[in-house]
Coordinates of C-alpha atoms and ligand atoms in Angstrom, one line a residue:
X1 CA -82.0 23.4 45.3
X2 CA -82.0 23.3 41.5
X3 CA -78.7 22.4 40.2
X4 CA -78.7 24.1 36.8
X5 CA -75.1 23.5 35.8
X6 CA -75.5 19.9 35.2
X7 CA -78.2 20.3 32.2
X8 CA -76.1 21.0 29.2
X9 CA -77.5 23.1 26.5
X10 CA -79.1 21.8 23.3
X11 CA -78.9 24.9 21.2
X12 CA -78.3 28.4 22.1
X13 CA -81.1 31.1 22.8
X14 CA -81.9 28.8 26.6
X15 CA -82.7 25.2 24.5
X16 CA -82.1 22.4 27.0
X17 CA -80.8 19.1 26.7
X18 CA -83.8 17.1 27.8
X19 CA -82.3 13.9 29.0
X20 CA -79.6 16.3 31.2
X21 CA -82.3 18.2 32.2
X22 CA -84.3 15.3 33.4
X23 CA -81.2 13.6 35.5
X24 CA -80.6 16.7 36.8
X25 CA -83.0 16.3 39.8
X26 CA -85.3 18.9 39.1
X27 CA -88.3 19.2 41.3
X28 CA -90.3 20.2 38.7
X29 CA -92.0 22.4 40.3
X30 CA -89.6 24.7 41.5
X31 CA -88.2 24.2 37.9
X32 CA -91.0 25.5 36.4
X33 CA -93.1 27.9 38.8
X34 CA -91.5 30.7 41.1
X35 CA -94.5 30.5 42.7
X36 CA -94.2 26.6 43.8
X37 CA -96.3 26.1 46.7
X38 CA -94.9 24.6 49.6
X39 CA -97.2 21.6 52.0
X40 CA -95.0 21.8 55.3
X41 CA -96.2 24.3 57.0
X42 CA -97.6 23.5 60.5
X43 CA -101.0 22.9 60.7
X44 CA -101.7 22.5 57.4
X45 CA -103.7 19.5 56.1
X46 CA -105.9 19.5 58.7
X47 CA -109.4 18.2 57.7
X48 CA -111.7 20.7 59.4
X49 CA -109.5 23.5 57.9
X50 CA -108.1 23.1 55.0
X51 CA -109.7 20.8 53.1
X52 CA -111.9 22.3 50.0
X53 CA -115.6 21.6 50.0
X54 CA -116.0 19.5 47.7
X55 CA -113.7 17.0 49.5
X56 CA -115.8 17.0 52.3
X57 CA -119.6 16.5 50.6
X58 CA -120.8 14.1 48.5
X59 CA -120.7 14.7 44.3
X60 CA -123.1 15.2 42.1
X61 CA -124.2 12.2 39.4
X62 CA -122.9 11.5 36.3
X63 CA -124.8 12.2 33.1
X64 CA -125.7 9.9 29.9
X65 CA -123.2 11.6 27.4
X66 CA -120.1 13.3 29.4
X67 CA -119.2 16.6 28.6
X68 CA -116.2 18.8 29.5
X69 CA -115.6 20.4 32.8
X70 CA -117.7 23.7 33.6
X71 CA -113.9 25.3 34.1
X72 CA -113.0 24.3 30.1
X73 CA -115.9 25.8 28.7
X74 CA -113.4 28.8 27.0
X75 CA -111.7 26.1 25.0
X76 CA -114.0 25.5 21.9
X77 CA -113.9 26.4 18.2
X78 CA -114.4 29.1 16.4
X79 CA -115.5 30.0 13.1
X80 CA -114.0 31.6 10.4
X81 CA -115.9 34.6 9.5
X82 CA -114.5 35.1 5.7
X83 CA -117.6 34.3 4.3
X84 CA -120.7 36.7 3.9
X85 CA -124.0 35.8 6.2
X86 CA -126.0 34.4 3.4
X87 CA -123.4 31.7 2.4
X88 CA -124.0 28.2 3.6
X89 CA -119.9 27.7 4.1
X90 CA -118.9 27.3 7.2
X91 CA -115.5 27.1 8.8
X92 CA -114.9 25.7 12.0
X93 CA -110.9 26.0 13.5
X94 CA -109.7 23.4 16.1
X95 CA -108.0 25.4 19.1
X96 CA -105.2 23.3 18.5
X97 CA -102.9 25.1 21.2
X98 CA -105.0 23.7 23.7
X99 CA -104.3 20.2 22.7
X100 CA -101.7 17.5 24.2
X101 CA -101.2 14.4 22.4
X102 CA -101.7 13.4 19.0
X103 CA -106.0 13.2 18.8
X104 CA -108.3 15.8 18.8
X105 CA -111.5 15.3 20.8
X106 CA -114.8 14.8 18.4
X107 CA -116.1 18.2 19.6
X108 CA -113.0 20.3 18.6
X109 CA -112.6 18.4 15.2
X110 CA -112.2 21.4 12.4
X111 CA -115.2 21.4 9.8
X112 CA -115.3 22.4 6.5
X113 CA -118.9 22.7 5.0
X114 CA -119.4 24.1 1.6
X115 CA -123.4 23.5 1.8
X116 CA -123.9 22.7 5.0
X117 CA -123.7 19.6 7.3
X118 CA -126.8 17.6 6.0
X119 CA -129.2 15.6 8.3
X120 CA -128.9 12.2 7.2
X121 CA -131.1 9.0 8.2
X122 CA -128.5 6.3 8.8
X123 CA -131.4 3.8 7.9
X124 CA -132.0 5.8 4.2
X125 CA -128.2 6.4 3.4
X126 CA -126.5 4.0 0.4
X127 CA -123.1 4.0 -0.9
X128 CA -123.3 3.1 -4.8
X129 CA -120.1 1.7 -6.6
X130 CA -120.9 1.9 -10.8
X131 CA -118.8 2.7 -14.1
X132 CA -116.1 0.6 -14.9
X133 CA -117.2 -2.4 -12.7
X134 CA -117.8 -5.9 -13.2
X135 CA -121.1 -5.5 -10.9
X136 CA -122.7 -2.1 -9.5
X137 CA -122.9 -2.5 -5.9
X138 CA -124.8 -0.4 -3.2
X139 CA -124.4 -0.8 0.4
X140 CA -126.9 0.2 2.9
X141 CA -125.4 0.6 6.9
X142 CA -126.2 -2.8 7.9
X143 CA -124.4 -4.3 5.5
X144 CA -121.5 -2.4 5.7
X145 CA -121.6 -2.8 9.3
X146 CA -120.4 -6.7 8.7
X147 CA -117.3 -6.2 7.0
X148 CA -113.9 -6.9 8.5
X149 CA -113.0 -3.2 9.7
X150 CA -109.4 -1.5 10.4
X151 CA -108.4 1.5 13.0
X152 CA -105.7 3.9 11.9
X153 CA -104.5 7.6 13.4
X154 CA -104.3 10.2 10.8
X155 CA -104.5 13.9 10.9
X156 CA -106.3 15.7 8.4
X157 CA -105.3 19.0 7.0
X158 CA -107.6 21.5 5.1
X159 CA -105.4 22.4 2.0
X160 CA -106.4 26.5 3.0
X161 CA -104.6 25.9 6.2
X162 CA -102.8 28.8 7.7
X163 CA -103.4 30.7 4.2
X164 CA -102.9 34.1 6.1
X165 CA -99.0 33.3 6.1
X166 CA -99.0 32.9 2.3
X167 CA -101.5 35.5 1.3
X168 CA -100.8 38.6 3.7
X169 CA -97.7 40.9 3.5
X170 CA -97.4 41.2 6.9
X171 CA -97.6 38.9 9.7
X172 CA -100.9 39.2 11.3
X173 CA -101.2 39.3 15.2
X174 CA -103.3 35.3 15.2
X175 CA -103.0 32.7 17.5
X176 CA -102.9 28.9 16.4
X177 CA -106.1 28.5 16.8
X178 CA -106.7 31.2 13.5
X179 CA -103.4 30.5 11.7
X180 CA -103.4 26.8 12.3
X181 CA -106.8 25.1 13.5
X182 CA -107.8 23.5 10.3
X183 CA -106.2 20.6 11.2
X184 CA -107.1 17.2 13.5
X185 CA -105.9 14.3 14.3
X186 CA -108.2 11.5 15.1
X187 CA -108.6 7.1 15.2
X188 CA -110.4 6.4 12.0
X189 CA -111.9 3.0 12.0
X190 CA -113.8 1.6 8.9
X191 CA -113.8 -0.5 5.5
X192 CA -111.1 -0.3 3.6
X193 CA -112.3 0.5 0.4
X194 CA -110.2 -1.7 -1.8
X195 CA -112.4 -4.3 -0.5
X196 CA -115.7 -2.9 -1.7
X197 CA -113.9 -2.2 -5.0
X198 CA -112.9 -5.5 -5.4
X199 CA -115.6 -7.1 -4.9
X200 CA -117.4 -5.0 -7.6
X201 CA -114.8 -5.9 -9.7
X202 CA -112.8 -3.1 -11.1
X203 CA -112.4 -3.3 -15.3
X204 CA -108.8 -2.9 -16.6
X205 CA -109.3 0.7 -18.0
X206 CA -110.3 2.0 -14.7
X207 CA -108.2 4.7 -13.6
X208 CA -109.9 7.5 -11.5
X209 CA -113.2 7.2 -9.1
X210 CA -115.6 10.4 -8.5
X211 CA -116.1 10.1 -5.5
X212 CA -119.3 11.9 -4.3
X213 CA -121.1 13.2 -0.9
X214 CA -125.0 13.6 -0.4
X215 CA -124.7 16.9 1.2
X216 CA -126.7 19.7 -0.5
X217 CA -123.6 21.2 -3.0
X218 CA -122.8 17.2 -4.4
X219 CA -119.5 17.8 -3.5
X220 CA -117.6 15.7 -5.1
X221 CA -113.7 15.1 -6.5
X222 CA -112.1 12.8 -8.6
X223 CA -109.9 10.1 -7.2
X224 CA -106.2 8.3 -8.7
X225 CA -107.7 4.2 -8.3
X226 CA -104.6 3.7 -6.9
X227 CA -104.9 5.9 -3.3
X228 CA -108.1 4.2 -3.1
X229 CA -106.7 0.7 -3.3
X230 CA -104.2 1.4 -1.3
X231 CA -104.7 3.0 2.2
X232 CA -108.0 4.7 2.0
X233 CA -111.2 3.9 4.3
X234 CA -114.5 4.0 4.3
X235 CA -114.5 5.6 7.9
X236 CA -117.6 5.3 10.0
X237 CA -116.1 5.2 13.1
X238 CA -113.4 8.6 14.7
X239 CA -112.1 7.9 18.2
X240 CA -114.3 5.2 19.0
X241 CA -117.8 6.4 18.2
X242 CA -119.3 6.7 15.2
X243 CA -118.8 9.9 13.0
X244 CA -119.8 13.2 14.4
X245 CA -122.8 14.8 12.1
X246 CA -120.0 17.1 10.9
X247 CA -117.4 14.8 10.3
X248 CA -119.7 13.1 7.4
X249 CA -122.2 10.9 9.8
X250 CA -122.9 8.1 8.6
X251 CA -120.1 7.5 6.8
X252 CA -117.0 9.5 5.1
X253 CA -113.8 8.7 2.7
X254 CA -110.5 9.0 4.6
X255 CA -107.5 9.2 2.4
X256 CA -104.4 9.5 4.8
X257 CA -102.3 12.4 4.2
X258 CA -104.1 14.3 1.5
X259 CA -105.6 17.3 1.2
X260 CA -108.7 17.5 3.5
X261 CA -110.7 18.4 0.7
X262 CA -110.6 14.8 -0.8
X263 CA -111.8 13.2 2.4
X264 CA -115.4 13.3 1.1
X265 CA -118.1 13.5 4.1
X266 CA -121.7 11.9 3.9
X267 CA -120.0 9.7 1.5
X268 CA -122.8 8.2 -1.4
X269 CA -121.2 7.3 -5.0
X270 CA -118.2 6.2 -5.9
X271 CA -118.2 6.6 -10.1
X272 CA -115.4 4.5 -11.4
X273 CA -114.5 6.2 -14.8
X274 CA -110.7 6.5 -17.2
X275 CA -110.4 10.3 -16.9
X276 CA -111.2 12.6 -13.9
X277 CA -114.2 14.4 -14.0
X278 CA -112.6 17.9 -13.4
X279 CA -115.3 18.6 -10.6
X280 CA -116.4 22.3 -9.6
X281 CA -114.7 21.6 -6.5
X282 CA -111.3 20.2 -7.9
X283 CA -110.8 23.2 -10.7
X284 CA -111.5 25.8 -9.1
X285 CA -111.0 26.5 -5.1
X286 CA -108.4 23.2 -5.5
X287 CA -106.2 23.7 -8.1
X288 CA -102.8 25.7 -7.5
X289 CA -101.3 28.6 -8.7
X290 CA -97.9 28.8 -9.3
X291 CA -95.3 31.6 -10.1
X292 CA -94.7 30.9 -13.6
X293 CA -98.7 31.2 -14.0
X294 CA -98.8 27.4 -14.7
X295 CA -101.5 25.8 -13.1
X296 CA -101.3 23.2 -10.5
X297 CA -103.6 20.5 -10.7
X298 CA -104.7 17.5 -8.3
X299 CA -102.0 18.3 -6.0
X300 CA -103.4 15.6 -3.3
X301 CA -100.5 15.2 -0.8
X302 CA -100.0 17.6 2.1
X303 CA -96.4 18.4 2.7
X304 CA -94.3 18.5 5.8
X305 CA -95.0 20.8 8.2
X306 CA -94.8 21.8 11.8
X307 CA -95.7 24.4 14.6
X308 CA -94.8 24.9 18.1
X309 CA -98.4 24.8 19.9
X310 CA -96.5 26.2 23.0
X311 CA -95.5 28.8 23.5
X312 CA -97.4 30.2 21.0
X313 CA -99.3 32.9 19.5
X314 CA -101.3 35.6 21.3
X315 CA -99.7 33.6 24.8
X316 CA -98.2 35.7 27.7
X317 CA -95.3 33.3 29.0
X318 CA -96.3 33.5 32.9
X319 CA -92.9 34.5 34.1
X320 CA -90.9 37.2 32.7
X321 CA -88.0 34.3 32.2
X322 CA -87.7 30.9 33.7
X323 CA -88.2 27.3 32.3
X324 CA -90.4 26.2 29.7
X325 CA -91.0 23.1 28.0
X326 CA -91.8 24.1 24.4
X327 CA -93.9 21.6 22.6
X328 CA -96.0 21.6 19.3
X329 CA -97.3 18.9 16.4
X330 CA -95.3 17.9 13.2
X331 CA -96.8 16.2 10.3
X332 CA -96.3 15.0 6.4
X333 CA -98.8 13.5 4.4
X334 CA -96.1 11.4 2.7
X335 CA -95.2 9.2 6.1
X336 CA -93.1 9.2 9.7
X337 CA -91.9 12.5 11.0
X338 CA -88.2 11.7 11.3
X339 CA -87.1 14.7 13.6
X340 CA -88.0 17.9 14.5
X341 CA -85.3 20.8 14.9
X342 CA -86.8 23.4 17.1
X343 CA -84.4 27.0 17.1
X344 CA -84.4 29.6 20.1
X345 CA -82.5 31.8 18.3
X346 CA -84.3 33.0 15.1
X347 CA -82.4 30.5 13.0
X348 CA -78.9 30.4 14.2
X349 CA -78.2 27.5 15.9
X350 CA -81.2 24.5 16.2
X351 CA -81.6 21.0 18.4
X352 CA -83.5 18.1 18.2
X353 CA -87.1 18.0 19.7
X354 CA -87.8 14.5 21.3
X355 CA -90.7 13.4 19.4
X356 CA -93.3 12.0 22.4
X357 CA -95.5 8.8 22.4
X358 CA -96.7 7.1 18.8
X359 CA -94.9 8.1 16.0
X360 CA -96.7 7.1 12.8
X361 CA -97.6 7.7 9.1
X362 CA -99.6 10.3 8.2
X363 CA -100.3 11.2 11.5
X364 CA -100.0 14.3 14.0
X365 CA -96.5 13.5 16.0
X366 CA -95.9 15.8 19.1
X367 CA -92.6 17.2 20.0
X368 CA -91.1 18.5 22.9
X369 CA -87.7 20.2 23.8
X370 CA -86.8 21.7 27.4
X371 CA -86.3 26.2 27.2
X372 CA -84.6 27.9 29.7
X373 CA -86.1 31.7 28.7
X374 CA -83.5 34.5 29.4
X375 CA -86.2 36.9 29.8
X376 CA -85.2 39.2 26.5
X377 CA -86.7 38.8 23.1
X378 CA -86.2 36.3 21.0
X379 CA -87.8 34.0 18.4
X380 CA -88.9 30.1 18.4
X381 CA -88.4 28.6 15.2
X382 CA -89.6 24.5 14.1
X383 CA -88.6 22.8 11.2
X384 CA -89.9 19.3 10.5
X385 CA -88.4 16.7 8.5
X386 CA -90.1 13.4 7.4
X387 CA -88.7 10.3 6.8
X388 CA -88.6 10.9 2.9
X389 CA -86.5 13.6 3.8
X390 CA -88.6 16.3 2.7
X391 CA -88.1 19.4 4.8
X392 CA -89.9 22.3 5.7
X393 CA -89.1 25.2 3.6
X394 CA -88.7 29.2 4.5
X395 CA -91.7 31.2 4.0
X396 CA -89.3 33.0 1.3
X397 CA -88.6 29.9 -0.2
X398 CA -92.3 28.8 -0.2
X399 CA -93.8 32.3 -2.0
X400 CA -91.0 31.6 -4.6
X401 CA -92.9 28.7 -5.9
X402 CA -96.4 30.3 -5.8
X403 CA -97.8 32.7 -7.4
X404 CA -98.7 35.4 -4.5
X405 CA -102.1 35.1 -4.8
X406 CA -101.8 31.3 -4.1
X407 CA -102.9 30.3 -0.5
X408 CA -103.4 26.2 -0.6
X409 CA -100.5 23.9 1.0
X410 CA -98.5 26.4 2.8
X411 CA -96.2 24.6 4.9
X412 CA -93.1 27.2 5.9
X413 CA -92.0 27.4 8.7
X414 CA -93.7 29.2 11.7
X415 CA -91.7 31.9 13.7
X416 CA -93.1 32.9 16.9
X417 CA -91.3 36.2 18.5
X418 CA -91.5 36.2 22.2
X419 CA -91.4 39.8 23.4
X420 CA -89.7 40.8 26.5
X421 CA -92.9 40.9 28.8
X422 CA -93.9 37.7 27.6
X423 CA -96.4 38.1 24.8
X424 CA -96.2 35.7 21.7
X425 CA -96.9 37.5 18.5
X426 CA -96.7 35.5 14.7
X427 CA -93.7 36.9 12.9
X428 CA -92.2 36.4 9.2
X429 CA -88.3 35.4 9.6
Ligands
LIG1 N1 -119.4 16.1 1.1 C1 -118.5 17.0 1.5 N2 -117.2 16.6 1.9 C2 -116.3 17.4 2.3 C3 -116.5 18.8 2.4 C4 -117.8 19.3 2.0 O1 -118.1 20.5 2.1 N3 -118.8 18.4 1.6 N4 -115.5 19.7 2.8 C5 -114.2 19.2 2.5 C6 -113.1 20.0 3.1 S1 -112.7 21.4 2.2 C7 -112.3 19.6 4.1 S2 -111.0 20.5 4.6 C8 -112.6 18.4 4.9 C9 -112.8 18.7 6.3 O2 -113.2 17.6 7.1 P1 -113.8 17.8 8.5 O3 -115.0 18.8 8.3 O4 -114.3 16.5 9.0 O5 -112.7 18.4 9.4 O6 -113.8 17.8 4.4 C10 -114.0 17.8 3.0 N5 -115.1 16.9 2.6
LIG2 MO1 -110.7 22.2 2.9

């Protein structure tokens, strides 16, 4: 038997206390399923009878490269069709409600192509280092392959990130996946660059680097020296192989906590100059709009920001009410998530999450919090808070700033209304 009246509530609107919740015995699966099954029943067990066929044959091989089971094959990305056929943009969204943890497998990372992934020959590809330099320096793989290399967990975040939210009037019936899937979280493990730019010997009136690609558009933005000297890499590594082809294969910058756009892929020239070179793809796409008309420019950090993963929407919660662990990512491009305040009540009342496993800088942190669903509708609510204390704002509070045209670095806060038969639909609070 469950015994419900020892877990103490966190919030109103069903949020649990989870350390209650999990001394209060539960077997979890009569917890969480009406429809736990039960093993006692005579006769069952029995090897000539009940056991499945594929516990009684032999397997199958295994395969050079593994891939996903046959039974995941539905959980893959999808493209973002605002662009016209003839464009070579692309726009790839991570099903991000499908993740756990903090990393997102190689073949779900989000991509963001404005000319294509280019085919590279590791063998052919240099990194240059000129301008305000002692020495120029180019690096082919192999020699870059020799330096002293670091690992770290970031996410990255395309600055156009759940833009629908900003941009359109009304919420619009998306799931995470749409509204939230240009974003990852992976192990990045490379050169820092500070080393390479030391040793070419940086002159005193350096101040910015344009820092360039080798796919087809030179894309290519222009860089404060001081992010690259302090935690940016020279990634050729992401979750212990080497970059995927649209990740920036061979190599790619990674500057923790910016704006995705800066992360240059197929990484080739690093231009060390006194002004910034005011790209194409820094003044115009990049630059933000705000509500006094003023222009936003080299706005490089993303904010805090957060979203419940589960339940969220386009879901159908499986039973009409019933426990629920609710559980999504938080994030801030300045540092540590410092708590997450999830609310069941559209706002009212809020409790803590219990932020799970590694909690680091710049990085995706997962939370958690136990839900005990009444059954009648209602609304989930996050709001992260980093250890800066920046906080997430309202979506009102957000559009105030911005002009209403403006769709980069959104970060309000996500409501998710949970109708009465279960389905989870996006929703402005
Ligand atoms: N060379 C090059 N670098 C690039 C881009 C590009 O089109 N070309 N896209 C940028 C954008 S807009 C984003 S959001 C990130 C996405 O990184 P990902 O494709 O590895 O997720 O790469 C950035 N780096
Ligand atoms: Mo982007």
């Amino acid at each position: 038997m469950l015994k419900t009246k020892t877990i103490k509530p966190a919030a109103s609107g069903g949020l649990l206390d989870r350390r209650s919740f999990l001394l209060s015995g539960i077997a979890l699966s009569s917890a969480y399923s009406l429809k736990a099954l039960s093993a006692s029943k005579a006769g069952e067990g029995r090897i000539d009878t009940d056991m499945p066929v594929w516990a009684k044959t032999p397997g199958h091989n295994d395969v050079e490269y593994g891939l996903p089971s046959e039974h995941e094959k539905h959980i893959k990305r999808i493209q973002a069709k605002n662009t016209p056929e003839t464009s070579t943009f692309s726009m790839w969204h991570t099903p991000i409600e499908n993740q756990r943890g903090i990393i997102t497998p190689n073949g779900l990372h989000f991509s963001v192509n404005h000319n294509g992934i280019p085919e590279i020959d590791p063998q052919q590809h240099t990194l240059r280092i000129h301008g305000l330099v002692g020495r120029p320096l180019k690096f082919d793989m192999e020699s870059l392959l020799r330096y002293p290399m670091v690992s770290a967990i970031h996410f990255l975040e395309c600055a156009g990130n759940t833009a629908p939210n900003a941009v359109s009037l009304t919420a619009l019936d998306q799931d995470c996946q749409e509204l939230y899937g240009q974003i990852s979280g992976a192990e990045w493990s490379g050169i820092p660059l500070k080393y390479l730019l030391k040793e070419a010997g940086i002159k005193p009136e350096a101040k910015w680097v344009i820092v360039e690609g080798a796919d087809g558009g030179s894309h290519a933005r222009s860089i404060p020296l001081e992010k690259l000297m302090d935690d940016a890499i020279v990634a050729l590594y992401q979750n212990g192989e080497r970059l995927r082809p649209s990740q920036g294969y061979p190599m790619r910058l990674l500057l923790p906590g910016w704006e995705g756009n800066t992360n240059v892929k197929w990484l080739t020239r690093l231009e060390v100059t006194d002004t910034p070179a005011y790209t194409k793809d820094e003044s115009g796409l990049y630059s933000d709009i705000l509500d006094s008309g003023e222009i936003q420019r080299f706005s490089f950090t993303m904010d805090v920001k957060s979203v419940i993963t589960h339940p969220s929407g386009k879901q159908t919660l499986p039973d009409k009410k019933g426990f629920y662990e609710i559980s999504g990512l938080a994030w801030s491009g300045h540092g540590k998530i410092k708590h997450v305040e999830v609310s069941a009540d559209e706002g009212k009342t809020w409790a803590k999450a219990h932020l799970e496993g590694l909690v680091l800088s710049k990085s995706l942190t997962r939370f958690t919090i136990p839900w005990r669903w009444d059954g009648s509708a209602t609304t989930l609510l996050s709001r992260a808070t980093d250890e800066h204390g920046r906080v997430q704002p309202t979506r009102d509070q957000w559009r105030k700033k911005y002009a209403s045209y403006s769709f980069n670095h959104y970060n309000g806060i996500q409501a998710w209304h949970i109708n009465s038969d279960g389905r989870v639909e996006n929703r402005y609070v």
